[in-house]
PDB file of C-alpha atoms in Angstrom:
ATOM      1  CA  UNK A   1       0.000   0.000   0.000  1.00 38.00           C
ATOM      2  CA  UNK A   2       3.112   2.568   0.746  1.00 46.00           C
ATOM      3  CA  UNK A   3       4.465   1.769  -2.353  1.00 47.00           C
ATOM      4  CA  UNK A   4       0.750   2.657  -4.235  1.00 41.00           C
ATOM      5  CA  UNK A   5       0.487   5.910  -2.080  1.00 48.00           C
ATOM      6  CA  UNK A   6       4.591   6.819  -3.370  1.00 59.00           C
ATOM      7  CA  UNK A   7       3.674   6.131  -6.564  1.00 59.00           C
ATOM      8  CA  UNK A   8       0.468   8.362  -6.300  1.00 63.00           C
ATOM      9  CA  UNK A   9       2.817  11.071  -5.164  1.00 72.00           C
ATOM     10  CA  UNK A  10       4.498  11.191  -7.791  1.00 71.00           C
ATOM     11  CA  UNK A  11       2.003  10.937 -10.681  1.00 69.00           C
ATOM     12  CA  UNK A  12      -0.026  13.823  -8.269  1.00 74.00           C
ATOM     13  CA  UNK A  13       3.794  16.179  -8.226  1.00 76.00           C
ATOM     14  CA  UNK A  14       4.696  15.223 -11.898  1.00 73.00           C
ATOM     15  CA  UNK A  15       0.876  16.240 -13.144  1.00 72.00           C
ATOM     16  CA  UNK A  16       0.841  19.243 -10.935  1.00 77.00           C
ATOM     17  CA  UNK A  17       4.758  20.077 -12.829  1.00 76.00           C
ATOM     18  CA  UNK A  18       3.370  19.774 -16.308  1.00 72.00           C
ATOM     19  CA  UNK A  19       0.501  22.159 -15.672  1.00 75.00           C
ATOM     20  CA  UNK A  20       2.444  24.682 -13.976  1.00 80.00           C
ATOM     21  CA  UNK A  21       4.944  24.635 -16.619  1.00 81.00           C
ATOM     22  CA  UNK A  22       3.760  23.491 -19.971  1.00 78.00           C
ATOM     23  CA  UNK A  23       3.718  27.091 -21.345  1.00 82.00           C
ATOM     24  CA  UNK A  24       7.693  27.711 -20.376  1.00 85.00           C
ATOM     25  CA  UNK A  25       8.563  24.344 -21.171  1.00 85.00           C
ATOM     26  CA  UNK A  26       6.450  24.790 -25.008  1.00 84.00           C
ATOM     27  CA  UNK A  27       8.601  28.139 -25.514  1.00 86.00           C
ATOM     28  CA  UNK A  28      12.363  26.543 -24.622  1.00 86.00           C
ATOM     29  CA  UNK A  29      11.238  24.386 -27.014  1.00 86.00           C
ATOM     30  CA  UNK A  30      10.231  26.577 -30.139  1.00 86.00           C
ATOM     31  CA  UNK A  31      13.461  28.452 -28.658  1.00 87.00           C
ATOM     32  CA  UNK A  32      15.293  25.898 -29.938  1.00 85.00           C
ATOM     33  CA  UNK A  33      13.975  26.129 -33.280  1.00 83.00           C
ATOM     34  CA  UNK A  34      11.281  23.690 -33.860  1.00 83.00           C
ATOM     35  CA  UNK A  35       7.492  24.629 -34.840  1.00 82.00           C
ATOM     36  CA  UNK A  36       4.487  25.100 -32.498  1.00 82.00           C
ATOM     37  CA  UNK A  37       3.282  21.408 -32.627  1.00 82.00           C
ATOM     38  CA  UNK A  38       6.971  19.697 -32.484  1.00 83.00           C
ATOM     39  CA  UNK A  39       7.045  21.751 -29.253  1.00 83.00           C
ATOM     40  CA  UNK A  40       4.291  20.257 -27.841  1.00 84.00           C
ATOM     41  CA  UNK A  41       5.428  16.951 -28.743  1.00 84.00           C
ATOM     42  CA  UNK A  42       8.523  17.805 -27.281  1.00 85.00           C
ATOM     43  CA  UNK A  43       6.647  18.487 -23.891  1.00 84.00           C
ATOM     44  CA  UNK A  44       4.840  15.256 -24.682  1.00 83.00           C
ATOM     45  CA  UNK A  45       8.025  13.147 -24.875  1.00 86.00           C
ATOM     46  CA  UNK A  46       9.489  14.912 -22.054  1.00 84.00           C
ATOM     47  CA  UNK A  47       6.748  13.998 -19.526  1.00 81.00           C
ATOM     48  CA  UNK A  48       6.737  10.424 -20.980  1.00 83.00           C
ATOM     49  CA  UNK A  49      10.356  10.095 -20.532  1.00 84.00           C
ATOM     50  CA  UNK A  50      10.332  11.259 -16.977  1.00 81.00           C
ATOM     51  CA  UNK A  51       6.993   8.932 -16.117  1.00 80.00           C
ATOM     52  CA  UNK A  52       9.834   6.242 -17.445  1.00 84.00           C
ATOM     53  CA  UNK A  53      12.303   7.264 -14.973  1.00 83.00           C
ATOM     54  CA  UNK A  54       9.796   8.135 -11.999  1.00 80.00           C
ATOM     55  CA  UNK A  55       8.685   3.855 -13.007  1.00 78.00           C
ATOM     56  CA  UNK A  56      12.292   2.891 -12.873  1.00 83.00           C
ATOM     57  CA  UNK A  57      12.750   4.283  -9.845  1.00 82.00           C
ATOM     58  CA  UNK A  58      15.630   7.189 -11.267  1.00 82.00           C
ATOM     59  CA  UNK A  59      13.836  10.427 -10.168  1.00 79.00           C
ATOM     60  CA  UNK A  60      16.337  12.175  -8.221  1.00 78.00           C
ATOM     61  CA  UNK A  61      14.714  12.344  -4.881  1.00 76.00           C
ATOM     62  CA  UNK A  62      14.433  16.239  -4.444  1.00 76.00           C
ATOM     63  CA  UNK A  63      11.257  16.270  -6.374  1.00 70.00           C
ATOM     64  CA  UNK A  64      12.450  20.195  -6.684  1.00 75.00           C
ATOM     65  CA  UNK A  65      14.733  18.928  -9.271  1.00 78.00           C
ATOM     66  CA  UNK A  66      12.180  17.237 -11.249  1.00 78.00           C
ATOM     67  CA  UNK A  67      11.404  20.841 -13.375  1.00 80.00           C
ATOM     68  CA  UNK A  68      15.158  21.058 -14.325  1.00 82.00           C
ATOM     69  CA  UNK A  69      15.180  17.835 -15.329  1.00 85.00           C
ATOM     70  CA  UNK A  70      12.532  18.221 -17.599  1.00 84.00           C
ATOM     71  CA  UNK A  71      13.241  21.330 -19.008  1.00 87.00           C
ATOM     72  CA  UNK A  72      16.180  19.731 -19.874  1.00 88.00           C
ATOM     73  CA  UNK A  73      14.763  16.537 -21.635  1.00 88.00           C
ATOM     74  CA  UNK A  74      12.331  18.779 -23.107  1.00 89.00           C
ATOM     75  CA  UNK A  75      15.512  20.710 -24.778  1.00 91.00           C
ATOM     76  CA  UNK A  76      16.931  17.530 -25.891  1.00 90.00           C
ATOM     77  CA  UNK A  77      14.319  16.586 -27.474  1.00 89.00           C
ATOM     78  CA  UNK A  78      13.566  19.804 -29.364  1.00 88.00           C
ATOM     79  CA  UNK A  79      17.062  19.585 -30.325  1.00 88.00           C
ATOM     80  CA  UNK A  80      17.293  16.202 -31.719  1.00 86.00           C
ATOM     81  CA  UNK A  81      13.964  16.786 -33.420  1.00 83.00           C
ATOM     82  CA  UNK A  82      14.969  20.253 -35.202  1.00 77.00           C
ATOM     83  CA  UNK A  83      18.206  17.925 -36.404  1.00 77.00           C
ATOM     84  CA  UNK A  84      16.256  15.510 -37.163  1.00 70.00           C
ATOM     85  CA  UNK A  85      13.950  17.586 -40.070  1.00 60.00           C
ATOM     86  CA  UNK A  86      17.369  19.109 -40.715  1.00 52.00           C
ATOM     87  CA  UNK A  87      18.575  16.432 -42.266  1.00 48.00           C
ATOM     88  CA  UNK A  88      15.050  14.930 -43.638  1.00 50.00           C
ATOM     89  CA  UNK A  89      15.005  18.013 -46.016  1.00 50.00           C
ATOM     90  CA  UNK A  90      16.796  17.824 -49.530  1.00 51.00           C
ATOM     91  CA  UNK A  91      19.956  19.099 -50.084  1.00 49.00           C
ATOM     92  CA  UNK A  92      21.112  20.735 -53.060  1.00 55.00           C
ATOM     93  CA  UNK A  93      23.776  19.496 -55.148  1.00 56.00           C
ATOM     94  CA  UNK A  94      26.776  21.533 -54.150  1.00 51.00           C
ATOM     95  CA  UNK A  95      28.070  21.000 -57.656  1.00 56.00           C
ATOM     96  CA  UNK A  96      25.046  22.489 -58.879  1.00 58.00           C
ATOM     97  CA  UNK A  97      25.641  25.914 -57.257  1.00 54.00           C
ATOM     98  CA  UNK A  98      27.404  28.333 -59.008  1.00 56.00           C
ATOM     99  CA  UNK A  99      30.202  29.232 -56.133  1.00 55.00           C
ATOM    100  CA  UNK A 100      31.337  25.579 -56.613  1.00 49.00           C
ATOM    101  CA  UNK A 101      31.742  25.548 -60.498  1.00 47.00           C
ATOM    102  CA  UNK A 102      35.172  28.127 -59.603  1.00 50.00           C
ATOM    103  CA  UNK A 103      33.205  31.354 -58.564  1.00 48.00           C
ATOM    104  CA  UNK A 104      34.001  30.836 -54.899  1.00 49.00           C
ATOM    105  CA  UNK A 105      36.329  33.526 -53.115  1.00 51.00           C
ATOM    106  CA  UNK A 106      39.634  32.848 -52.681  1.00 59.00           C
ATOM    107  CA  UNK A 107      39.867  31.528 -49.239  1.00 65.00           C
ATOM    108  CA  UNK A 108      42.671  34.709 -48.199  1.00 69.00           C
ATOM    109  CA  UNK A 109      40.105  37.047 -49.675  1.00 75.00           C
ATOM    110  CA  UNK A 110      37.356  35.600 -48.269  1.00 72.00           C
ATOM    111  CA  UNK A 111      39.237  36.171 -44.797  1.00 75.00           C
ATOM    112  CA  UNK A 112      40.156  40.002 -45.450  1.00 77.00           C
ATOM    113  CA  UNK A 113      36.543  40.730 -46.127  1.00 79.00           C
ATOM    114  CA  UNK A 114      36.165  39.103 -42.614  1.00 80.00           C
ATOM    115  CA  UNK A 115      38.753  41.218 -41.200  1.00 82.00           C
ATOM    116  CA  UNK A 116      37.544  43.892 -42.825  1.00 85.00           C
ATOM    117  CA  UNK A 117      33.671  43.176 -41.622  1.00 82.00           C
ATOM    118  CA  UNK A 118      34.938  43.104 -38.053  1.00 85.00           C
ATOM    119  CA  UNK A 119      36.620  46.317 -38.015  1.00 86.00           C
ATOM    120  CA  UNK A 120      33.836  47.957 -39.785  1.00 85.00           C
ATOM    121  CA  UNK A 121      31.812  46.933 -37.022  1.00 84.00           C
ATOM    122  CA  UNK A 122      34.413  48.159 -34.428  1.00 86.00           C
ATOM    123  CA  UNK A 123      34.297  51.779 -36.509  1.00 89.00           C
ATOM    124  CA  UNK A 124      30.250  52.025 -36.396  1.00 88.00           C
ATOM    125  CA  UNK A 125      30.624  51.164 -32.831  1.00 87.00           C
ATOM    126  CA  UNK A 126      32.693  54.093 -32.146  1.00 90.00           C
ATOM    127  CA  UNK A 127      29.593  56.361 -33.535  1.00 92.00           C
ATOM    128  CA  UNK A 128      27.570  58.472 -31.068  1.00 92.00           C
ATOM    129  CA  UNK A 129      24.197  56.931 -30.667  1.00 92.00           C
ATOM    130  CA  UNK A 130      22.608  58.843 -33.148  1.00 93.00           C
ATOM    131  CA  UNK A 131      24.650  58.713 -35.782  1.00 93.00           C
ATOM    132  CA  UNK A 132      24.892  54.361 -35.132  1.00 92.00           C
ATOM    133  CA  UNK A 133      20.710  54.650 -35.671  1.00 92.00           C
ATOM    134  CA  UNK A 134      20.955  56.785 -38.519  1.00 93.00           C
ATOM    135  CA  UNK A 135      23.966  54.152 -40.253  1.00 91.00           C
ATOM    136  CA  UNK A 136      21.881  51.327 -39.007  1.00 89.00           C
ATOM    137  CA  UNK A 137      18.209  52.589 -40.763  1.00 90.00           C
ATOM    138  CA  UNK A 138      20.091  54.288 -43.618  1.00 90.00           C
ATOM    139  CA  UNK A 139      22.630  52.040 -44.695  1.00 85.00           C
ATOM    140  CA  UNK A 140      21.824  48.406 -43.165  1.00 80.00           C
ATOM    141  CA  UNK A 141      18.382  48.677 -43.157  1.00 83.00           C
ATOM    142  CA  UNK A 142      17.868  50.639 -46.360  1.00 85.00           C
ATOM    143  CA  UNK A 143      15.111  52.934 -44.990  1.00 88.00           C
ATOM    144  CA  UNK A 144      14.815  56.123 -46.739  1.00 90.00           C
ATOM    145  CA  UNK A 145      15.490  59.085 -45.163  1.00 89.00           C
ATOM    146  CA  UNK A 146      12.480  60.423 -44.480  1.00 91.00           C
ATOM    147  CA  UNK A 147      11.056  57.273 -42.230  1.00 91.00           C
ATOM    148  CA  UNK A 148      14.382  57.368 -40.422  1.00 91.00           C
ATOM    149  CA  UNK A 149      13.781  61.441 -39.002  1.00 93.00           C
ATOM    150  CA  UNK A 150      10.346  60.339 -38.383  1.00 92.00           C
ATOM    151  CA  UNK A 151      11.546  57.384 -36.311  1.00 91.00           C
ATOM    152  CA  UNK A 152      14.053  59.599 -34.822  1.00 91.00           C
ATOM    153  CA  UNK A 153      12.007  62.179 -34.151  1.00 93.00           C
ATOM    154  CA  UNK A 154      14.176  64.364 -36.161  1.00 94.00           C
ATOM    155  CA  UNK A 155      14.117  66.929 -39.370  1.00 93.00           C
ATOM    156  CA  UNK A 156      14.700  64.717 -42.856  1.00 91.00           C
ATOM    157  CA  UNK A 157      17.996  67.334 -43.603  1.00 93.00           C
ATOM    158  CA  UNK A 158      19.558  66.063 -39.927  1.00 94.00           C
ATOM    159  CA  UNK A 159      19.503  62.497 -40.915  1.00 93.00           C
ATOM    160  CA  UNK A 160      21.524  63.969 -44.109  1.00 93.00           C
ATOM    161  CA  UNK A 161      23.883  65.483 -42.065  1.00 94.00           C
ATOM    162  CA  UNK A 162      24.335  62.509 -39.197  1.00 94.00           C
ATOM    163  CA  UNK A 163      25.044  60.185 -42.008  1.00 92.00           C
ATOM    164  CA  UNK A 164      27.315  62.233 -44.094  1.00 94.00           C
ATOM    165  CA  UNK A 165      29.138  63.042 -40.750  1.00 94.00           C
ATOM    166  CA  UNK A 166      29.166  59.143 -39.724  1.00 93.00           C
ATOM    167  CA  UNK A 167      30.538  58.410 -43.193  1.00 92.00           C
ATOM    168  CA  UNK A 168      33.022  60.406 -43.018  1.00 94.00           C
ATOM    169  CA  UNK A 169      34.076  58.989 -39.416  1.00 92.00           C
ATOM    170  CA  UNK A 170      33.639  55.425 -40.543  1.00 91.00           C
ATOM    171  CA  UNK A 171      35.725  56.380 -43.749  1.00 91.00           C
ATOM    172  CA  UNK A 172      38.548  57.723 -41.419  1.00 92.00           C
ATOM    173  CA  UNK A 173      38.703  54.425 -39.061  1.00 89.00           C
ATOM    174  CA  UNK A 174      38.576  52.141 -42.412  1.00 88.00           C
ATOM    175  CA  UNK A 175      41.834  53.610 -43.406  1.00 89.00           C
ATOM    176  CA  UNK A 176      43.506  54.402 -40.394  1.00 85.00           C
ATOM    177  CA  UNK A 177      46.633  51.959 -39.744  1.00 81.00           C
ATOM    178  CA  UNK A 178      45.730  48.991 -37.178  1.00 65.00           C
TER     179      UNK A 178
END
């Protein structure tokens, strides 16, 4: 009968676990990158897979580590599943693509345009905040010029000036020496 009444316990804390948590444990799932209904089967196969443990007897027996345990079976599981449908989907023939019939980058230029990305970066960085926003919208974004003082809250000729002031700054950093 003590063994019934343990075993009620647990089915009563595990039930009680899923309904408090099935919305978090739904969303670390679809943060992991799988859709809406994988992440409820994820939550599925997580409570299933700690039922299995609670029946073999391998619950730890802080039953305030149960939620971390299945948060992390639930991640597992969203993982392997979004790897899963990774690999299920076709993959082009990498021959077939034109970067592999000889149009690739050289593999030292292909590592100064990532040297040169990063400093870039490290330049824009250096920007006041306004001027970052207005070579963020401008340039990166491609907004024109007149959403970008109306998201800014500023005149359409200001944006003109930030960014011709920015480019001028970013210009300077570029060709600085390191």
């Amino acid at each position: 009968m003590d063994a019934l009444k343990h075993a009620d316990d647990i089915l009563g804390h595990v039930s009680h676990l899923v309904r408090s948590e099935r919305s978090a444990l739904a969303a670390l799932a679809r943060a992991e990158g799988v859709t809406p209904e994988d992440a409820v089967d994820c939550v599925q196969e997580g409570l299933c897979t700690l039922l299995t443990l609670a029946h073999r007897g391998e619950l730890p027996d802080d039953a305030g580590a149960w939620g971390g345990l299945l948060a992390g079976i639930v991640r597992n599981a969203a993982r392997n599943r979004r790897r899963r449908h990774f690999r299920a989907r076709p993959h082009e023939d990498v021959d077939a693509h034109p970067e592999a019939a000889g149009e690739a980058l050289a593999t030292d230029e292909a590592i100064a345009r990532a040297e040169e990305h990063v400093r870039l970066r490290a330049c824009v960085e250096e920007l006041c905040e306004i001027q970052k926003a207005v070579v963020t919208l401008r340039m990166l974004e491609e907004q024109p010029g007149e959403d970008v003082a109306r998201a800014l809250g500023i005149s359409a000729g200001h944006v003109a000036v930030l960014l011709h002031r920015a480019k001028l700054s970013l210009r300077a950093c570029m060709t600085a020496p390191f």
